[in-house]
GROMACS .gro file of C-alpha atoms in nm:
model
   27
    1MET     CA    1   1.372  -0.590  -0.663
    2ALA     CA    2   1.566  -0.266  -0.541
    3LYS     CA    3   1.369  -0.069  -0.836
    4ALA     CA    4   1.033  -0.114  -0.692
    5SER     CA    5   1.128   0.172  -0.423
    6GLN     CA    6   1.177   0.416  -0.679
    7GLY     CA    7   0.849   0.457  -0.723
    8TRP     CA    8   0.695   0.252  -0.973
    9ASP     CA    9   0.302   0.217  -0.934
   10PRO     CA   10   0.094   0.023  -0.703
   11GLY     CA   11   0.021  -0.209  -0.950
   12ALA     CA   12   0.348  -0.316  -1.078
   13GLY     CA   13   0.452  -0.370  -0.727
   14CYS     CA   14   0.201  -0.614  -0.668
   15TYR     CA   15   0.306  -0.741  -0.951
   16LEU     CA   16   0.628  -0.794  -0.824
   17ASN     CA   17   0.532  -0.894  -0.463
   18PHE     CA   18   0.348  -1.177  -0.673
   19LEU     CA   19   0.624  -1.302  -0.836
   20THR     CA   20   0.869  -1.295  -0.503
   21ASN     CA   21   0.585  -1.503  -0.352
   22PHE     CA   22   0.533  -1.743  -0.646
   23LEU     CA   23   0.951  -1.759  -0.676
   24ARG     CA   24   0.930  -1.827  -0.273
   25LEU     CA   25   0.705  -2.182  -0.300
   26ASP     CA   26   0.827  -2.260  -0.544
   27ALA     CA   27   1.177  -2.237  -0.419
   0.00000   0.00000   0.00000
């Protein structure tokens, strides 16, 4: 997730956030 702060496009950031939230709900 650290790479997300290196200047990724907003679309990628939103996708990563979605995956993170999904994993949180699953866990």
